[in-house]
Amino acid sequence: MKVISVNTSKPITFIWKGKEESTGIYKKPTDKPIYLTKNDVLNDEISNRLNHGGFYKACYLFSSDQYSYWKELYPNLDWTWGMFGENLTVSGFDETKVFLGDIYKVGEALVQVSQYREPCYKFGYKFGTQKILKQFIQHGLGGTYLSVLEEGYVNVNDEFTLMERLKTTLTVAELFHLVFAEEKKSKVIKNSHDE
């Protein structure tokens, strides 16, 4: 796995159901390394710290290999790395072969695969339709959050080196499928979390 883009955002405001909202989902590539802290990415917007940031959601990783699938569904969007709100866009990230609890060295940081990503209405707002929430869950490859065990800078072209793997655990894809099994079955998403 290799970092092909590092992405951050400034706060963006928009109107949702008559109320002004703020979000950090509009991430864009940056030409400087990003610094991973134990709770977030330094100088990156997190508008809702109840559901984002913190030890188990310090940094969000998404696969560049998934972009072509989504570009076909939404060809009229302005596509750049960071489109899914990820801090790290990574090539070669196969969610069926990366496991919950895996520890990797990347750049100066030591990170651990920690948690699934749950899409919310702000993700839908960015894509111009709330139906993407159902599509995202149905597709089943949602990226992963990382815990930061050792802080440090990460930059484009840094590679992930596996340092440790638990003997019994789930893959990122298996965890995602397990968490959203009921939503997939009923094709109903009930989610009030926000970015």
PDB file of C-alpha atoms in Angstrom:
ATOM      1  CA  MET A   1       0.000   0.000   0.000  1.00  0.00           C
ATOM      2  CA  LYS A   2       1.289   3.406  -0.960  1.00  0.00           C
ATOM      3  CA  VAL A   3       0.086   6.932  -0.186  1.00  0.00           C
ATOM      4  CA  ILE A   4      -0.753   8.747  -3.410  1.00  0.00           C
ATOM      5  CA  SER A   5      -2.405  11.795  -1.864  1.00  0.00           C
ATOM      6  CA  VAL A   6      -2.564  13.491   1.549  1.00  0.00           C
ATOM      7  CA  ASN A   7      -5.708  15.567   2.041  1.00  0.00           C
ATOM      8  CA  THR A   8      -7.022  18.157   4.463  1.00  0.00           C
ATOM      9  CA  SER A   9      -9.866  20.661   4.538  1.00  0.00           C
ATOM     10  CA  LYS A  10     -10.984  23.980   5.872  1.00  0.00           C
ATOM     11  CA  PRO A  11     -14.510  24.243   7.318  1.00  0.00           C
ATOM     12  CA  ILE A  12     -17.262  24.549   4.711  1.00  0.00           C
ATOM     13  CA  THR A  13     -20.737  25.776   5.643  1.00  0.00           C
ATOM     14  CA  PHE A  14     -23.980  24.838   3.892  1.00  0.00           C
ATOM     15  CA  ILE A  15     -27.704  24.944   4.566  1.00  0.00           C
ATOM     16  CA  TRP A  16     -29.377  21.679   5.569  1.00  0.00           C
ATOM     17  CA  LYS A  17     -33.106  21.633   6.284  1.00  0.00           C
ATOM     18  CA  GLY A  18     -33.079  25.373   6.914  1.00  0.00           C
ATOM     19  CA  LYS A  19     -30.133  25.279   9.291  1.00  0.00           C
ATOM     20  CA  GLU A  20     -26.516  26.285   8.718  1.00  0.00           C
ATOM     21  CA  GLU A  21     -24.150  23.314   9.056  1.00  0.00           C
ATOM     22  CA  SER A  22     -20.366  22.998   9.010  1.00  0.00           C
ATOM     23  CA  THR A  23     -18.342  20.114   7.596  1.00  0.00           C
ATOM     24  CA  GLY A  24     -14.784  18.961   6.992  1.00  0.00           C
ATOM     25  CA  ILE A  25     -15.664  16.450   4.277  1.00  0.00           C
ATOM     26  CA  TYR A  26     -14.460  18.681   1.423  1.00  0.00           C
ATOM     27  CA  LYS A  27     -10.858  17.511   1.613  1.00  0.00           C
ATOM     28  CA  LYS A  28      -8.356  18.486  -1.071  1.00  0.00           C
ATOM     29  CA  PRO A  29      -4.828  17.272  -1.793  1.00  0.00           C
ATOM     30  CA  THR A  30      -2.053  19.235  -0.153  1.00  0.00           C
ATOM     31  CA  ASP A  31       1.529  19.497  -1.387  1.00  0.00           C
ATOM     32  CA  LYS A  32       2.914  19.306   2.158  1.00  0.00           C
ATOM     33  CA  PRO A  33       3.158  16.310   4.521  1.00  0.00           C
ATOM     34  CA  ILE A  34       0.335  15.936   7.018  1.00  0.00           C
ATOM     35  CA  TYR A  35       0.984  15.340  10.711  1.00  0.00           C
ATOM     36  CA  LEU A  36      -0.960  12.540  12.371  1.00  0.00           C
ATOM     37  CA  THR A  37      -1.684  13.157  16.042  1.00  0.00           C
ATOM     38  CA  LYS A  38      -3.294  10.758  18.520  1.00  0.00           C
ATOM     39  CA  ASN A  39      -6.694  12.440  17.989  1.00  0.00           C
ATOM     40  CA  ASP A  40      -6.711  13.884  14.488  1.00  0.00           C
ATOM     41  CA  VAL A  41      -4.730  15.226  11.561  1.00  0.00           C
ATOM     42  CA  LEU A  42      -3.084  18.524  12.459  1.00  0.00           C
ATOM     43  CA  ASN A  43      -4.674  21.544  10.733  1.00  0.00           C
ATOM     44  CA  ASP A  44      -7.543  19.484   9.315  1.00  0.00           C
ATOM     45  CA  GLU A  45     -11.165  20.437   9.929  1.00  0.00           C
ATOM     46  CA  ILE A  46     -13.332  18.170  12.088  1.00  0.00           C
ATOM     47  CA  SER A  47     -16.679  19.880  12.554  1.00  0.00           C
ATOM     48  CA  ASN A  48     -18.271  17.243  14.755  1.00  0.00           C
ATOM     49  CA  ARG A  49     -15.923  15.685  17.301  1.00  0.00           C
ATOM     50  CA  LEU A  50     -18.713  13.598  18.774  1.00  0.00           C
ATOM     51  CA  ASN A  51     -18.604  11.320  15.722  1.00  0.00           C
ATOM     52  CA  HIS A  52     -15.197  12.087  14.168  1.00  0.00           C
ATOM     53  CA  GLY A  53     -11.648  12.346  15.410  1.00  0.00           C
ATOM     54  CA  GLY A  54     -10.427  10.883  18.662  1.00  0.00           C
ATOM     55  CA  PHE A  55      -8.238   7.857  19.232  1.00  0.00           C
ATOM     56  CA  TYR A  56     -10.225   5.379  17.109  1.00  0.00           C
ATOM     57  CA  LYS A  57     -10.942   7.819  14.261  1.00  0.00           C
ATOM     58  CA  ALA A  58      -7.815   9.952  14.137  1.00  0.00           C
ATOM     59  CA  CYS A  59      -7.233   9.521  10.392  1.00  0.00           C
ATOM     60  CA  TYR A  60      -9.407   8.222   7.543  1.00  0.00           C
ATOM     61  CA  LEU A  61      -7.945   6.100   4.739  1.00  0.00           C
ATOM     62  CA  PHE A  62      -9.638   5.310   1.415  1.00  0.00           C
ATOM     63  CA  SER A  63      -8.478   3.310  -1.588  1.00  0.00           C
ATOM     64  CA  SER A  64      -7.629   5.053  -4.849  1.00  0.00           C
ATOM     65  CA  ASP A  65      -8.538   1.755  -6.515  1.00  0.00           C
ATOM     66  CA  GLN A  66     -12.225   2.442  -5.728  1.00  0.00           C
ATOM     67  CA  TYR A  67     -12.354   5.807  -7.490  1.00  0.00           C
ATOM     68  CA  SER A  68     -13.079   4.427 -10.979  1.00  0.00           C
ATOM     69  CA  TYR A  69     -16.226   2.665  -9.705  1.00  0.00           C
ATOM     70  CA  TRP A  70     -17.613   5.883  -8.248  1.00  0.00           C
ATOM     71  CA  LYS A  71     -16.557   8.073 -11.172  1.00  0.00           C
ATOM     72  CA  GLU A  72     -18.706   5.921 -13.447  1.00  0.00           C
ATOM     73  CA  LEU A  73     -21.711   6.440 -11.170  1.00  0.00           C
ATOM     74  CA  TYR A  74     -21.095  10.188 -10.728  1.00  0.00           C
ATOM     75  CA  PRO A  75     -19.221  11.374 -13.847  1.00  0.00           C
ATOM     76  CA  ASN A  76     -20.309  15.013 -13.530  1.00  0.00           C
ATOM     77  CA  LEU A  77     -18.662  15.677 -10.172  1.00  0.00           C
ATOM     78  CA  ASP A  78     -15.367  17.553  -9.817  1.00  0.00           C
ATOM     79  CA  TRP A  79     -13.155  14.564  -9.004  1.00  0.00           C
ATOM     80  CA  THR A  80      -9.994  15.043  -6.957  1.00  0.00           C
ATOM     81  CA  TRP A  81      -8.278  12.872  -4.368  1.00  0.00           C
ATOM     82  CA  GLY A  82      -9.937  13.364  -0.985  1.00  0.00           C
ATOM     83  CA  MET A  83     -13.398  13.115  -2.558  1.00  0.00           C
ATOM     84  CA  PHE A  84     -14.602  10.685   0.114  1.00  0.00           C
ATOM     85  CA  GLY A  85     -13.337  12.856   2.962  1.00  0.00           C
ATOM     86  CA  GLU A  86     -10.210  10.766   3.412  1.00  0.00           C
ATOM     87  CA  ASN A  87      -6.949  12.113   4.788  1.00  0.00           C
ATOM     88  CA  LEU A  88      -4.926   9.427   3.039  1.00  0.00           C
ATOM     89  CA  THR A  89      -5.698   8.208  -0.468  1.00  0.00           C
ATOM     90  CA  VAL A  90      -3.858   4.908  -0.814  1.00  0.00           C
ATOM     91  CA  SER A  91      -3.150   2.666  -3.798  1.00  0.00           C
ATOM     92  CA  GLY A  92      -3.053  -1.106  -3.368  1.00  0.00           C
ATOM     93  CA  PHE A  93      -5.397  -1.025  -0.364  1.00  0.00           C
ATOM     94  CA  ASP A  94      -7.372  -4.285  -0.588  1.00  0.00           C
ATOM     95  CA  GLU A  95     -10.008  -4.312   2.141  1.00  0.00           C
ATOM     96  CA  THR A  96     -10.350  -8.085   1.905  1.00  0.00           C
ATOM     97  CA  LYS A  97      -6.685  -8.468   2.918  1.00  0.00           C
ATOM     98  CA  VAL A  98      -6.236  -5.730   5.528  1.00  0.00           C
ATOM     99  CA  PHE A  99      -7.348  -6.696   9.036  1.00  0.00           C
ATOM    100  CA  LEU A 100      -8.829  -4.878  11.996  1.00  0.00           C
ATOM    101  CA  GLY A 101      -5.980  -4.324  14.450  1.00  0.00           C
ATOM    102  CA  ASP A 102      -3.206  -4.401  11.830  1.00  0.00           C
ATOM    103  CA  ILE A 103      -0.327  -2.123  12.816  1.00  0.00           C
ATOM    104  CA  TYR A 104       1.573  -0.333  10.053  1.00  0.00           C
ATOM    105  CA  LYS A 105       4.511   2.017   9.857  1.00  0.00           C
ATOM    106  CA  VAL A 106       3.813   4.786   7.342  1.00  0.00           C
ATOM    107  CA  GLY A 107       6.112   7.774   7.072  1.00  0.00           C
ATOM    108  CA  GLU A 108       7.073   8.755  10.622  1.00  0.00           C
ATOM    109  CA  ALA A 109       3.814   7.461  12.118  1.00  0.00           C
ATOM    110  CA  LEU A 110       2.772   4.115  13.540  1.00  0.00           C
ATOM    111  CA  VAL A 111      -0.924   3.475  12.893  1.00  0.00           C
ATOM    112  CA  GLN A 112      -3.460   0.770  13.627  1.00  0.00           C
ATOM    113  CA  VAL A 113      -6.523  -0.190  11.569  1.00  0.00           C
ATOM    114  CA  SER A 114      -9.319   0.635  13.980  1.00  0.00           C
ATOM    115  CA  GLN A 115     -12.857   1.255  12.754  1.00  0.00           C
ATOM    116  CA  TYR A 116     -15.329   1.233   9.867  1.00  0.00           C
ATOM    117  CA  ARG A 117     -16.628   4.412   8.255  1.00  0.00           C
ATOM    118  CA  GLU A 118     -20.337   5.167   8.557  1.00  0.00           C
ATOM    119  CA  PRO A 119     -21.579   7.526   5.824  1.00  0.00           C
ATOM    120  CA  CYS A 120     -23.848  10.423   6.763  1.00  0.00           C
ATOM    121  CA  TYR A 121     -26.046  13.091   5.217  1.00  0.00           C
ATOM    122  CA  LYS A 122     -23.069  15.440   4.710  1.00  0.00           C
ATOM    123  CA  PHE A 123     -21.489  12.826   2.472  1.00  0.00           C
ATOM    124  CA  GLY A 124     -24.783  12.759   0.565  1.00  0.00           C
ATOM    125  CA  TYR A 125     -24.843  16.544   0.368  1.00  0.00           C
ATOM    126  CA  LYS A 126     -21.362  16.608  -1.146  1.00  0.00           C
ATOM    127  CA  PHE A 127     -22.348  14.087  -3.821  1.00  0.00           C
ATOM    128  CA  GLY A 128     -25.626  15.880  -4.529  1.00  0.00           C
ATOM    129  CA  THR A 129     -27.880  13.009  -3.459  1.00  0.00           C
ATOM    130  CA  GLN A 130     -28.634  11.082  -0.291  1.00  0.00           C
ATOM    131  CA  LYS A 131     -28.959   7.884  -2.321  1.00  0.00           C
ATOM    132  CA  ILE A 132     -25.169   7.575  -2.244  1.00  0.00           C
ATOM    133  CA  LEU A 133     -25.424   6.514   1.413  1.00  0.00           C
ATOM    134  CA  LYS A 134     -27.242   3.337   0.391  1.00  0.00           C
ATOM    135  CA  GLN A 135     -24.905   2.849  -2.598  1.00  0.00           C
ATOM    136  CA  PHE A 136     -21.831   3.234  -0.389  1.00  0.00           C
ATOM    137  CA  ILE A 137     -23.068   0.589   2.034  1.00  0.00           C
ATOM    138  CA  GLN A 138     -24.194  -1.738  -0.748  1.00  0.00           C
ATOM    139  CA  HIS A 139     -20.782  -1.479  -2.438  1.00  0.00           C
ATOM    140  CA  GLY A 140     -19.226  -2.637   0.827  1.00  0.00           C
ATOM    141  CA  LEU A 141     -15.791  -1.037   0.543  1.00  0.00           C
ATOM    142  CA  GLY A 142     -15.831   1.970   2.834  1.00  0.00           C
ATOM    143  CA  GLY A 143     -12.183   2.484   3.691  1.00  0.00           C
ATOM    144  CA  THR A 144     -11.052   2.495   7.302  1.00  0.00           C
ATOM    145  CA  TYR A 145     -10.222   4.757  10.192  1.00  0.00           C
ATOM    146  CA  LEU A 146      -6.792   4.554  11.779  1.00  0.00           C
ATOM    147  CA  SER A 147      -5.658   4.988  15.364  1.00  0.00           C
ATOM    148  CA  VAL A 148      -2.307   6.733  15.691  1.00  0.00           C
ATOM    149  CA  LEU A 149       0.000   4.842  18.040  1.00  0.00           C
ATOM    150  CA  GLU A 150       3.033   7.026  17.316  1.00  0.00           C
ATOM    151  CA  GLU A 151       2.573  10.521  15.937  1.00  0.00           C
ATOM    152  CA  GLY A 152       4.446  11.735  12.891  1.00  0.00           C
ATOM    153  CA  TYR A 153       4.436  13.158   9.387  1.00  0.00           C
ATOM    154  CA  VAL A 154       3.049  11.219   6.419  1.00  0.00           C
ATOM    155  CA  ASN A 155       3.518  12.267   2.799  1.00  0.00           C
ATOM    156  CA  VAL A 156       2.848  11.210  -0.776  1.00  0.00           C
ATOM    157  CA  ASN A 157       4.827   8.090  -1.812  1.00  0.00           C
ATOM    158  CA  ASP A 158       5.153   6.825   1.765  1.00  0.00           C
ATOM    159  CA  GLU A 159       4.520   3.084   1.906  1.00  0.00           C
ATOM    160  CA  PHE A 160       2.656   1.085   4.537  1.00  0.00           C
ATOM    161  CA  THR A 161       4.851  -1.564   6.171  1.00  0.00           C
ATOM    162  CA  LEU A 162       2.971  -4.204   8.165  1.00  0.00           C
ATOM    163  CA  MET A 163       4.480  -4.408  11.660  1.00  0.00           C
ATOM    164  CA  GLU A 164       1.999  -6.621  13.504  1.00  0.00           C
ATOM    165  CA  ARG A 165      -1.176  -8.628  12.832  1.00  0.00           C
ATOM    166  CA  LEU A 166      -3.532 -10.238  15.340  1.00  0.00           C
ATOM    167  CA  LYS A 167      -4.054 -13.986  15.008  1.00  0.00           C
ATOM    168  CA  THR A 168      -7.855 -13.865  15.029  1.00  0.00           C
ATOM    169  CA  THR A 169      -9.618 -10.849  13.599  1.00  0.00           C
ATOM    170  CA  LEU A 170     -11.826  -9.645  10.751  1.00  0.00           C
ATOM    171  CA  THR A 171     -10.782  -8.006   7.522  1.00  0.00           C
ATOM    172  CA  VAL A 172     -11.849  -4.395   6.941  1.00  0.00           C
ATOM    173  CA  ALA A 173     -14.388  -5.645   4.374  1.00  0.00           C
ATOM    174  CA  GLU A 174     -15.781  -8.302   6.737  1.00  0.00           C
ATOM    175  CA  LEU A 175     -16.238  -5.747   9.512  1.00  0.00           C
ATOM    176  CA  PHE A 176     -18.026  -3.352   7.146  1.00  0.00           C
ATOM    177  CA  HIS A 177     -20.353  -6.117   5.907  1.00  0.00           C
ATOM    178  CA  LEU A 178     -21.062  -7.283   9.461  1.00  0.00           C
ATOM    179  CA  VAL A 179     -21.857  -3.805  10.786  1.00  0.00           C
ATOM    180  CA  PHE A 180     -24.167  -2.944   7.887  1.00  0.00           C
ATOM    181  CA  ALA A 181     -25.782  -6.370   7.363  1.00  0.00           C
ATOM    182  CA  GLU A 182     -29.226  -5.171   8.470  1.00  0.00           C
ATOM    183  CA  GLU A 183     -29.088  -2.023   6.327  1.00  0.00           C
ATOM    184  CA  LYS A 184     -28.073  -4.117   3.326  1.00  0.00           C
ATOM    185  CA  LYS A 185     -30.890  -6.558   3.982  1.00  0.00           C
ATOM    186  CA  SER A 186     -33.581  -3.919   4.395  1.00  0.00           C
ATOM    187  CA  LYS A 187     -31.951  -1.341   2.091  1.00  0.00           C
ATOM    188  CA  VAL A 188     -32.833   1.307   4.652  1.00  0.00           C
ATOM    189  CA  ILE A 189     -30.319   3.667   6.176  1.00  0.00           C
ATOM    190  CA  LYS A 190     -31.112   5.331   9.450  1.00  0.00           C
ATOM    191  CA  ASN A 191     -28.188   7.559  10.271  1.00  0.00           C
ATOM    192  CA  SER A 192     -28.107  10.915  11.959  1.00  0.00           C
ATOM    193  CA  HIS A 193     -24.326  11.127  12.325  1.00  0.00           C
ATOM    194  CA  ASP A 194     -22.627  14.095  10.712  1.00  0.00           C
ATOM    195  CA  GLU A 195     -19.131  14.855   9.442  1.00  0.00           C
TER     196      GLU A 195
END
